[in-house]
XYZ file of C-alpha atoms in Angstrom:
553
model
C -54.019 110.299 -9.251
C -50.839 112.234 -8.326
C -50.446 110.265 -5.098
C -50.944 106.981 -6.970
C -48.352 108.048 -9.552
C -45.930 108.938 -6.783
C -46.345 105.731 -4.799
C -46.489 103.513 -7.889
C -43.282 104.983 -9.253
C -41.155 105.070 -6.103
C -42.684 102.339 -3.943
C -43.195 99.745 -6.615
C -41.636 100.494 -10.011
C -38.302 101.703 -8.652
C -37.969 98.884 -6.121
C -38.974 96.273 -8.696
C -36.312 97.492 -11.104
C -33.752 97.342 -8.289
C -34.783 93.759 -7.600
C -34.511 92.847 -11.277
C -31.072 94.452 -11.456
C -29.927 92.473 -8.404
C -31.289 89.266 -9.918
C -29.500 89.832 -13.220
C -26.225 90.617 -11.402
C -26.558 87.334 -9.512
C -27.310 85.526 -12.770
C -24.136 87.025 -14.263
C -22.111 85.466 -11.474
C -23.588 81.983 -11.842
C -24.363 81.701 -15.566
C -22.112 79.188 -17.345
C -21.153 80.075 -20.899
C -19.871 77.646 -23.476
C -17.128 79.541 -25.250
C -16.797 76.922 -27.990
C -20.065 78.238 -29.414
C -21.330 81.702 -30.284
C -22.474 83.081 -26.926
C -26.189 83.900 -26.544
C -26.924 87.609 -26.600
C -28.680 87.373 -23.224
C -28.077 85.136 -20.224
C -30.933 82.886 -21.279
C -31.173 79.078 -21.480
C -31.085 77.495 -24.933
C -34.489 77.328 -26.756
C -36.570 74.249 -25.888
C -36.151 71.699 -28.643
C -39.060 69.690 -27.263
C -41.773 71.361 -25.261
C -41.800 70.280 -21.635
C -44.128 71.773 -19.032
C -42.225 72.143 -15.797
C -43.082 74.019 -12.592
C -41.680 77.530 -12.412
C -38.540 78.045 -10.463
C -39.287 79.407 -6.988
C -37.417 82.641 -6.462
C -38.201 85.168 -3.753
C -36.783 88.118 -5.659
C -38.879 87.433 -8.774
C -41.961 86.605 -6.652
C -41.559 90.027 -4.991
C -41.484 91.694 -8.412
C -44.682 89.869 -9.413
C -46.362 90.933 -6.158
C -45.398 94.581 -6.738
C -46.601 94.498 -10.360
C -49.941 93.051 -9.315
C -50.228 95.626 -6.512
C -49.896 98.511 -9.024
C -52.615 96.991 -11.262
C -55.014 96.302 -8.358
C -54.343 99.291 -6.124
C -52.934 102.023 -8.368
C -55.301 101.682 -11.308
C -55.423 105.461 -11.874
C -51.683 105.842 -12.114
C -49.690 106.198 -15.333
C -47.650 103.057 -14.625
C -50.046 100.242 -15.498
C -48.061 99.455 -18.674
C -44.833 99.279 -16.618
C -46.580 96.916 -14.175
C -47.541 94.537 -16.976
C -43.981 94.651 -18.305
C -42.680 93.788 -14.814
C -45.039 90.824 -14.596
C -43.896 89.647 -18.025
C -40.166 90.016 -17.221
C -40.448 88.252 -13.840
C -42.349 85.306 -15.397
C -39.831 85.171 -18.272
C -36.925 84.939 -15.809
C -38.780 82.204 -13.902
C -39.104 80.220 -17.148
C -42.877 80.804 -17.533
C -42.518 81.716 -21.179
C -46.141 81.126 -22.152
C -47.411 83.379 -19.345
C -44.676 85.980 -20.053
C -45.616 86.045 -23.747
C -49.251 86.699 -22.881
C -48.331 89.635 -20.629
C -46.141 91.181 -23.335
C -48.818 90.571 -26.004
C -51.446 92.314 -23.859
C -49.081 95.241 -23.225
C -48.247 95.606 -26.925
C -51.908 95.585 -27.968
C -53.188 97.857 -25.178
C -50.400 100.444 -25.361
C -49.583 100.337 -29.081
C -49.867 104.159 -29.272
C -46.846 104.442 -26.970
C -44.163 103.399 -29.471
C -41.404 102.763 -26.936
C -43.642 100.591 -24.744
C -44.932 98.746 -27.831
C -41.390 98.061 -29.113
C -40.105 96.806 -25.740
C -43.194 94.578 -25.267
C -42.730 93.098 -28.731
C -39.031 92.621 -28.002
C -39.746 90.580 -24.883
C -42.570 88.704 -26.601
C -40.180 87.715 -29.349
C -37.650 86.537 -26.752
C -40.345 84.443 -25.062
C -41.318 82.790 -28.368
C -37.655 82.141 -29.184
C -37.267 80.333 -25.866
C -40.277 78.211 -26.816
C -38.525 77.498 -30.127
C -41.306 79.198 -32.122
C -38.707 80.760 -34.427
C -40.997 81.528 -37.368
C -43.521 83.330 -35.143
C -40.750 85.128 -33.259
C -39.264 86.335 -36.526
C -42.619 87.846 -37.557
C -42.825 89.642 -34.209
C -39.335 91.054 -34.735
C -40.265 92.296 -38.213
C -43.241 94.201 -36.784
C -41.029 95.536 -33.963
C -38.363 96.814 -36.371
C -40.998 98.694 -38.458
C -42.142 100.418 -35.257
C -38.547 101.235 -34.350
C -38.125 102.937 -37.716
C -41.089 105.159 -36.824
C -39.529 105.928 -33.454
C -36.422 107.203 -35.290
C -34.263 106.116 -32.396
C -32.225 102.932 -32.014
C -33.055 100.983 -28.888
C -30.214 98.558 -28.156
C -32.136 95.599 -26.743
C -34.521 95.130 -29.721
C -31.511 95.264 -32.029
C -29.641 92.660 -29.935
C -32.686 90.379 -29.854
C -32.945 90.622 -33.639
C -29.218 89.830 -33.842
C -29.839 86.665 -31.795
C -32.509 85.617 -34.285
C -30.124 86.216 -37.169
C -27.525 84.046 -35.408
C -30.090 81.239 -35.084
C -30.811 81.702 -38.810
C -27.056 81.645 -39.595
C -27.300 85.132 -41.135
C -24.125 86.251 -39.395
C -23.363 89.307 -41.495
C -26.753 90.856 -40.625
C -26.210 89.955 -36.972
C -22.846 91.787 -37.077
C -24.464 95.009 -38.331
C -27.212 94.818 -35.718
C -24.759 94.233 -32.860
C -22.498 97.060 -33.948
C -25.442 99.474 -33.668
C -26.641 97.969 -30.383
C -23.144 98.316 -28.848
C -23.001 102.013 -29.776
C -26.323 102.765 -28.067
C -26.188 100.404 -25.059
C -26.067 101.917 -21.583
C -25.644 98.700 -19.601
C -21.917 98.078 -19.440
C -21.851 94.280 -18.973
C -24.307 93.708 -21.833
C -22.164 95.962 -24.033
C -19.038 93.932 -23.210
C -20.883 90.666 -23.882
C -22.147 91.907 -27.234
C -18.626 93.050 -28.136
C -17.341 89.508 -27.502
C -20.151 87.982 -29.592
C -19.390 90.502 -32.348
C -15.761 89.329 -32.341
C -16.875 85.699 -32.511
C -19.081 86.393 -35.521
C -16.390 88.364 -37.276
C -13.909 85.548 -36.712
C -16.422 83.055 -38.086
C -16.898 85.238 -41.170
C -13.096 85.463 -41.564
C -13.050 89.200 -40.795
C -9.965 88.577 -38.661
C -8.786 92.166 -38.408
C -12.020 93.440 -36.855
C -12.297 90.282 -34.723
C -8.844 91.024 -33.318
C -9.859 94.625 -32.546
C -13.007 93.560 -30.711
C -11.319 90.782 -28.755
C -8.742 93.339 -27.663
C -11.490 95.724 -26.543
C -13.076 92.985 -24.446
C -9.699 92.051 -22.947
C -9.112 95.679 -21.937
C -12.615 96.137 -20.518
C -14.015 95.256 -17.130
C -15.191 91.846 -18.393
C -15.700 88.879 -16.028
C -12.482 86.904 -15.688
C -13.631 83.937 -17.779
C -14.621 86.195 -20.669
C -11.368 88.141 -20.287
C -9.401 84.897 -20.462
C -11.171 83.688 -23.580
C -10.869 87.092 -25.250
C -7.103 86.991 -24.601
C -6.923 83.419 -25.915
C -8.842 84.234 -29.086
C -6.868 87.425 -29.622
C -3.582 85.473 -29.644
C -5.017 82.909 -32.015
C -6.457 85.502 -34.397
C -3.214 87.489 -34.377
C -1.349 84.346 -35.389
C -3.806 83.740 -38.234
C -3.497 87.346 -39.436
C 0.295 87.402 -39.447
C 0.547 83.893 -40.886
C 3.364 82.864 -38.549
C 3.463 79.355 -37.161
C 2.453 79.269 -33.551
C 5.255 78.731 -31.035
C 3.723 76.836 -28.147
C 6.356 77.936 -25.645
C 6.202 81.644 -26.407
C 2.604 82.468 -27.317
C -0.421 80.520 -26.095
C 1.455 78.334 -23.631
C 2.818 81.464 -21.986
C -0.694 81.770 -20.519
C -0.042 78.637 -18.507
C 2.539 80.487 -16.431
C -0.235 82.583 -14.895
C -1.733 80.691 -11.942
C -5.109 82.327 -12.620
C -5.270 80.364 -15.880
C -4.748 76.957 -14.291
C -8.374 75.913 -14.715
C -8.165 76.785 -18.422
C -5.151 74.627 -19.313
C -7.321 72.278 -21.391
C -8.691 75.163 -23.462
C -5.224 76.573 -24.093
C -4.001 73.251 -25.521
C -7.211 72.980 -27.534
C -6.591 76.359 -29.189
C -2.986 75.367 -29.965
C -4.409 72.264 -31.619
C -6.830 74.386 -33.627
C -3.970 76.478 -34.993
C -1.946 73.427 -36.006
C -5.064 71.974 -37.672
C -5.500 75.164 -39.704
C -1.868 74.844 -40.793
C -2.608 71.196 -41.733
C -0.012 69.961 -39.256
C -2.405 67.261 -38.146
C 0.070 65.251 -36.060
C 0.871 68.233 -33.850
C -2.815 69.134 -33.767
C -3.703 65.678 -32.455
C -0.944 65.883 -29.815
C -2.397 69.106 -28.445
C -6.002 67.845 -28.575
C -4.812 64.843 -26.524
C -3.151 67.149 -24.001
C -6.392 69.113 -23.826
C -8.388 65.968 -23.140
C -5.921 64.821 -20.445
C -6.124 68.209 -18.698
C -9.946 68.381 -18.838
C -10.720 67.310 -15.301
C -13.702 69.646 -14.698
C -14.904 70.827 -18.082
C -16.571 67.758 -19.649
C -17.715 69.779 -22.665
C -14.099 70.654 -23.462
C -13.035 67.044 -23.045
C -15.794 65.971 -25.472
C -14.774 68.583 -28.027
C -11.126 67.465 -27.830
C -12.224 63.853 -28.340
C -14.344 64.911 -31.279
C -11.414 66.699 -32.931
C -9.183 63.642 -32.504
C -11.936 61.395 -33.888
C -12.402 63.701 -36.910
C -8.653 63.798 -37.579
C -8.402 60.005 -37.476
C -11.502 59.649 -39.658
C -10.766 62.338 -42.275
C -6.967 62.656 -42.316
C -5.302 59.562 -40.834
C -7.928 57.052 -42.078
C -7.559 55.211 -38.776
C -11.206 54.262 -38.488
C -10.861 52.015 -35.414
C -9.231 54.756 -33.408
C -11.798 57.233 -34.745
C -14.585 54.924 -33.618
C -13.196 54.740 -30.078
C -13.001 58.550 -29.865
C -16.472 59.024 -31.342
C -17.791 56.661 -28.659
C -16.100 58.717 -25.951
C -17.462 61.899 -27.462
C -21.043 60.631 -27.563
C -20.831 59.515 -23.914
C -19.797 62.990 -22.709
C -21.295 65.469 -25.187
C -24.737 66.880 -24.356
C -27.475 65.671 -26.653
C -28.396 69.223 -27.721
C -24.955 69.688 -29.340
C -25.368 70.905 -32.903
C -23.962 67.834 -34.685
C -24.797 65.210 -32.061
C -26.893 62.954 -34.298
C -24.217 62.819 -37.000
C -21.562 61.903 -34.462
C -23.750 59.062 -33.151
C -24.271 57.842 -36.714
C -20.528 57.817 -37.407
C -19.880 55.859 -34.215
C -22.575 53.346 -35.136
C -21.188 52.896 -38.643
C -17.633 52.434 -37.395
C -18.832 49.827 -34.913
C -19.324 47.615 -37.959
C -15.558 47.783 -38.643
C -14.586 47.439 -35.021
C -16.604 44.255 -34.573
C -15.000 42.594 -37.554
C -11.433 43.585 -36.689
C -12.045 42.305 -33.181
C -13.346 39.014 -34.557
C -10.228 38.601 -36.750
C -7.956 39.267 -33.775
C -9.905 36.779 -31.644
C -9.860 33.990 -34.262
C -6.131 34.524 -34.863
C -5.531 34.157 -31.129
C -7.569 30.998 -30.907
C -5.712 29.477 -33.858
C -2.332 30.460 -32.448
C -3.036 28.783 -29.099
C -4.473 25.732 -30.888
C -1.118 25.277 -32.670
C 0.721 24.945 -29.399
C 1.383 21.468 -27.993
C -1.652 20.272 -26.063
C 0.385 20.105 -22.863
C 1.112 23.850 -23.097
C -2.391 25.058 -23.974
C -3.916 24.927 -20.498
C -1.065 26.882 -18.952
C -1.162 29.439 -21.785
C -4.949 29.856 -21.476
C -4.684 30.209 -17.696
C -1.940 32.788 -18.115
C -3.979 34.796 -20.619
C -7.155 34.657 -18.586
C -5.509 35.473 -15.302
C -6.784 38.903 -14.133
C -4.150 41.573 -14.795
C -3.071 44.236 -12.301
C -4.273 46.887 -14.755
C -7.881 45.883 -14.129
C -7.721 47.751 -10.827
C -7.416 51.004 -12.743
C -10.104 50.150 -15.279
C -11.780 53.517 -14.933
C -8.755 55.101 -16.554
C -7.984 52.434 -19.140
C -10.181 53.808 -21.870
C -8.668 57.289 -21.852
C -5.124 55.982 -21.366
C -5.400 53.622 -24.308
C -6.845 56.330 -26.494
C -4.046 58.717 -25.660
C -1.346 56.072 -26.095
C 0.751 56.506 -29.188
C 0.660 52.719 -29.648
C -3.127 52.623 -29.946
C -3.910 49.799 -32.414
C -4.683 50.749 -35.968
C -6.885 48.838 -38.340
C -3.991 46.530 -39.255
C -4.715 43.994 -36.545
C -3.619 40.889 -38.393
C -1.971 38.271 -36.170
C 0.725 35.895 -37.253
C -0.265 32.331 -36.512
C 3.194 31.634 -35.167
C 3.103 34.490 -32.684
C 0.042 33.782 -30.601
C 1.394 35.612 -27.564
C 1.624 39.234 -26.640
C -0.858 42.040 -27.320
C -2.487 40.234 -30.212
C -4.471 38.071 -27.797
C -8.057 39.242 -27.606
C -8.032 40.040 -23.860
C -4.802 41.988 -24.277
C -6.119 43.889 -27.292
C -6.445 47.600 -26.470
C -9.116 48.047 -29.135
C -11.226 45.275 -27.630
C -10.764 46.647 -24.114
C -11.670 50.132 -25.286
C -14.808 48.802 -26.937
C -15.703 46.927 -23.765
C -15.443 50.074 -21.663
C -17.385 51.993 -24.288
C -20.182 49.406 -24.210
C -20.215 49.520 -20.399
C -20.493 53.325 -20.393
C -23.248 53.265 -22.988
C -25.310 51.129 -20.660
C -24.269 52.444 -17.236
C -22.710 55.870 -17.874
C -19.602 57.295 -16.122
C -19.962 55.482 -12.789
C -17.368 55.334 -10.045
C -16.294 51.900 -8.720
C -18.204 51.864 -5.429
C -20.930 49.944 -3.588
C -24.368 49.808 -5.163
C -23.155 51.381 -8.371
C -26.069 49.763 -10.274
C -28.712 51.789 -8.397
C -31.067 53.485 -10.814
C -31.169 56.706 -8.824
C -27.702 57.488 -10.095
C -27.143 59.463 -13.302
C -28.736 57.555 -16.134
C -26.535 55.899 -18.711
C -26.251 56.783 -22.300
C -28.961 54.955 -24.229
C -27.660 51.870 -25.945
C -26.897 52.566 -29.572
C -27.924 49.769 -31.906
C -24.879 48.769 -33.907
C -24.958 48.330 -37.627
C -25.853 44.762 -38.366
C -25.680 42.557 -41.443
C -23.377 40.277 -43.366
C -22.072 36.811 -42.590
C -19.915 37.945 -39.688
C -22.768 39.595 -37.811
C -24.394 36.245 -37.206
C -21.282 34.941 -35.463
C -20.393 37.953 -33.386
C -22.717 37.190 -30.486
C -21.620 33.585 -30.213
C -17.972 34.397 -30.400
C -18.344 36.946 -27.626
C -19.563 34.353 -25.165
C -16.033 33.785 -23.986
C -15.687 37.484 -23.222
C -18.003 37.526 -20.228
C -16.013 36.091 -17.362
C -17.920 38.096 -14.772
C -20.840 35.656 -14.811
C -18.623 32.527 -14.571
C -15.858 31.252 -12.343
C -12.325 31.118 -13.638
C -12.364 27.363 -14.358
C -15.539 27.633 -16.416
C -14.129 30.497 -18.443
C -10.918 28.539 -19.155
C -12.997 25.540 -20.235
C -15.125 27.654 -22.582
C -12.018 29.139 -24.073
C -10.401 25.728 -24.541
C -13.552 24.345 -26.171
C -13.500 27.229 -28.679
C -9.957 26.391 -29.887
C -9.921 25.140 -33.507
C -8.095 21.860 -32.934
C -9.249 19.936 -36.021
C -9.341 20.730 -39.732
C -13.087 21.354 -39.683
C -12.857 23.894 -36.862
C -9.792 25.545 -38.462
C -11.671 25.839 -41.775
C -14.653 27.375 -39.969
C -12.360 29.823 -38.152
C -10.607 30.735 -41.408
C -13.963 31.290 -43.096
C -14.974 33.746 -40.325
C -11.723 35.626 -40.950
C -12.243 35.642 -44.731
C -15.837 36.849 -44.371
C -14.726 39.553 -41.999
C -12.032 40.844 -44.386
C -14.475 40.859 -47.324
C -17.093 42.756 -45.335
C -14.466 45.261 -44.061
C -13.223 45.888 -47.589
C -16.781 46.272 -48.879
C -17.576 48.726 -46.086
C -14.498 50.831 -46.842
C -15.373 50.884 -50.545
C -19.133 51.391 -50.463
C -19.899 53.189 -47.216
C -16.740 55.230 -46.583
C -15.797 55.635 -50.236
C -12.185 54.801 -49.344
C -10.985 52.583 -52.181
C -7.336 52.787 -51.119
C -8.087 51.288 -47.707
C -10.310 48.651 -49.327
C -7.408 47.605 -51.553
C -5.117 47.277 -48.508
C -7.627 44.942 -46.908
C -7.900 42.809 -50.025
C -4.056 42.623 -50.260
C -3.866 41.648 -46.603
C -6.375 38.855 -47.216
C -4.363 37.652 -50.240
C -1.117 37.773 -48.205
C -2.656 35.541 -45.590
């Protein structure tokens, strides 16, 4: 027995723990955190929303740990380390993503060694973590309740069970309880990097609960610790922001946050710096400056697509809630949906907003198109062909189409919902094909179907990243029936230039009957827009503007 204890402890347990430590250190170097959300307590993937059975990740380090754990059970059965062996098997399977198997190992350990309180508590802790990864939150919460009762009997605070319980409270949005649990876990934790991580999460929770003074203290502690550079940077960023909120002074871009841009090490975080400046201006209700900085953030987001999506979302929300520019909001919601991961907290609501605003966009586009057709129809017949040819001639800008959507969104002259066109001025940007809103919608529709694809050979191949699923736009009303037909002239790719010009010329309202039909489309569109503002968006002021515009015309 003594020999088995000796060899089990030093040949297997010790070496397995060294391997697990090395694995976790490697994970720390490669794990990608999203600092726009509350960080997870451990370096774990997000819980599975839908259960998918996938093969375990092959990993030699973890396979070696499993081999050593099985060797103890099979060859050192008289040793005192069988419980440790089962814990090793559970941990290795957990890290490989085998959460069902891991949970069974931890369950067996907890039941078999329940008289050993520390072993029982740690087994229940890992079992709860496994169930949380499987998204069995109710069951995991019951496991944690049992574990905490046992910890009370132990009369000693173990940091990891407290941190796991804090993670559950974060999922449950019980942040104040999570704060208390993390404070205790930090005091008792031996592992330095975990302690730093928990300190950052504690600061995030305190900021969210508007406990700015303590949040500032904890961000400062993280900044002064041996944190990984990315965490150090975000702690510094948040500390500056929180200090500004505490003191109540208005942020000076050049002296405070933007001073971080002078440090070359922060070059990759330029987008996040501008985003935080925008957040401060938004809190001060200086929405124009907020939007400017969100736009700068989006322009600088060349690597971090999540940050770009969040910046787009903020701009969309500002235009929807504050500026009442629903067409611009729609374009930004579209861009957000195309980039944002589907597991984002409010993803479904964002998609719904974009779908609803498509209703407005379609009708404003139709009005612009009909106005253009009428304007060209009023020209002398001898001038129409040249004007149509000129309008339909491919523009140089088409060569840079991949950038058009973002450029038009960030342009200060982005069209608002007032897209009425004077019949006497049928030239310029009011023409449908020169309409930034229409172009933006076209690129949005393309990306919904095909995704963010580079202009290259064989771009249609299905092996490439799949496109965003097509969102079904809100249908209904008199205008909806005419949208498809009126869009026929917008698909020149399938036709030669002469055919497109002929189609366009045939659509011109050149007689009273066609003019009346065109006018009726415009009237129906305005009525449906006003009704949508009033009934769906509850924006009576904007509805009145639409009615007045219709009366003016």
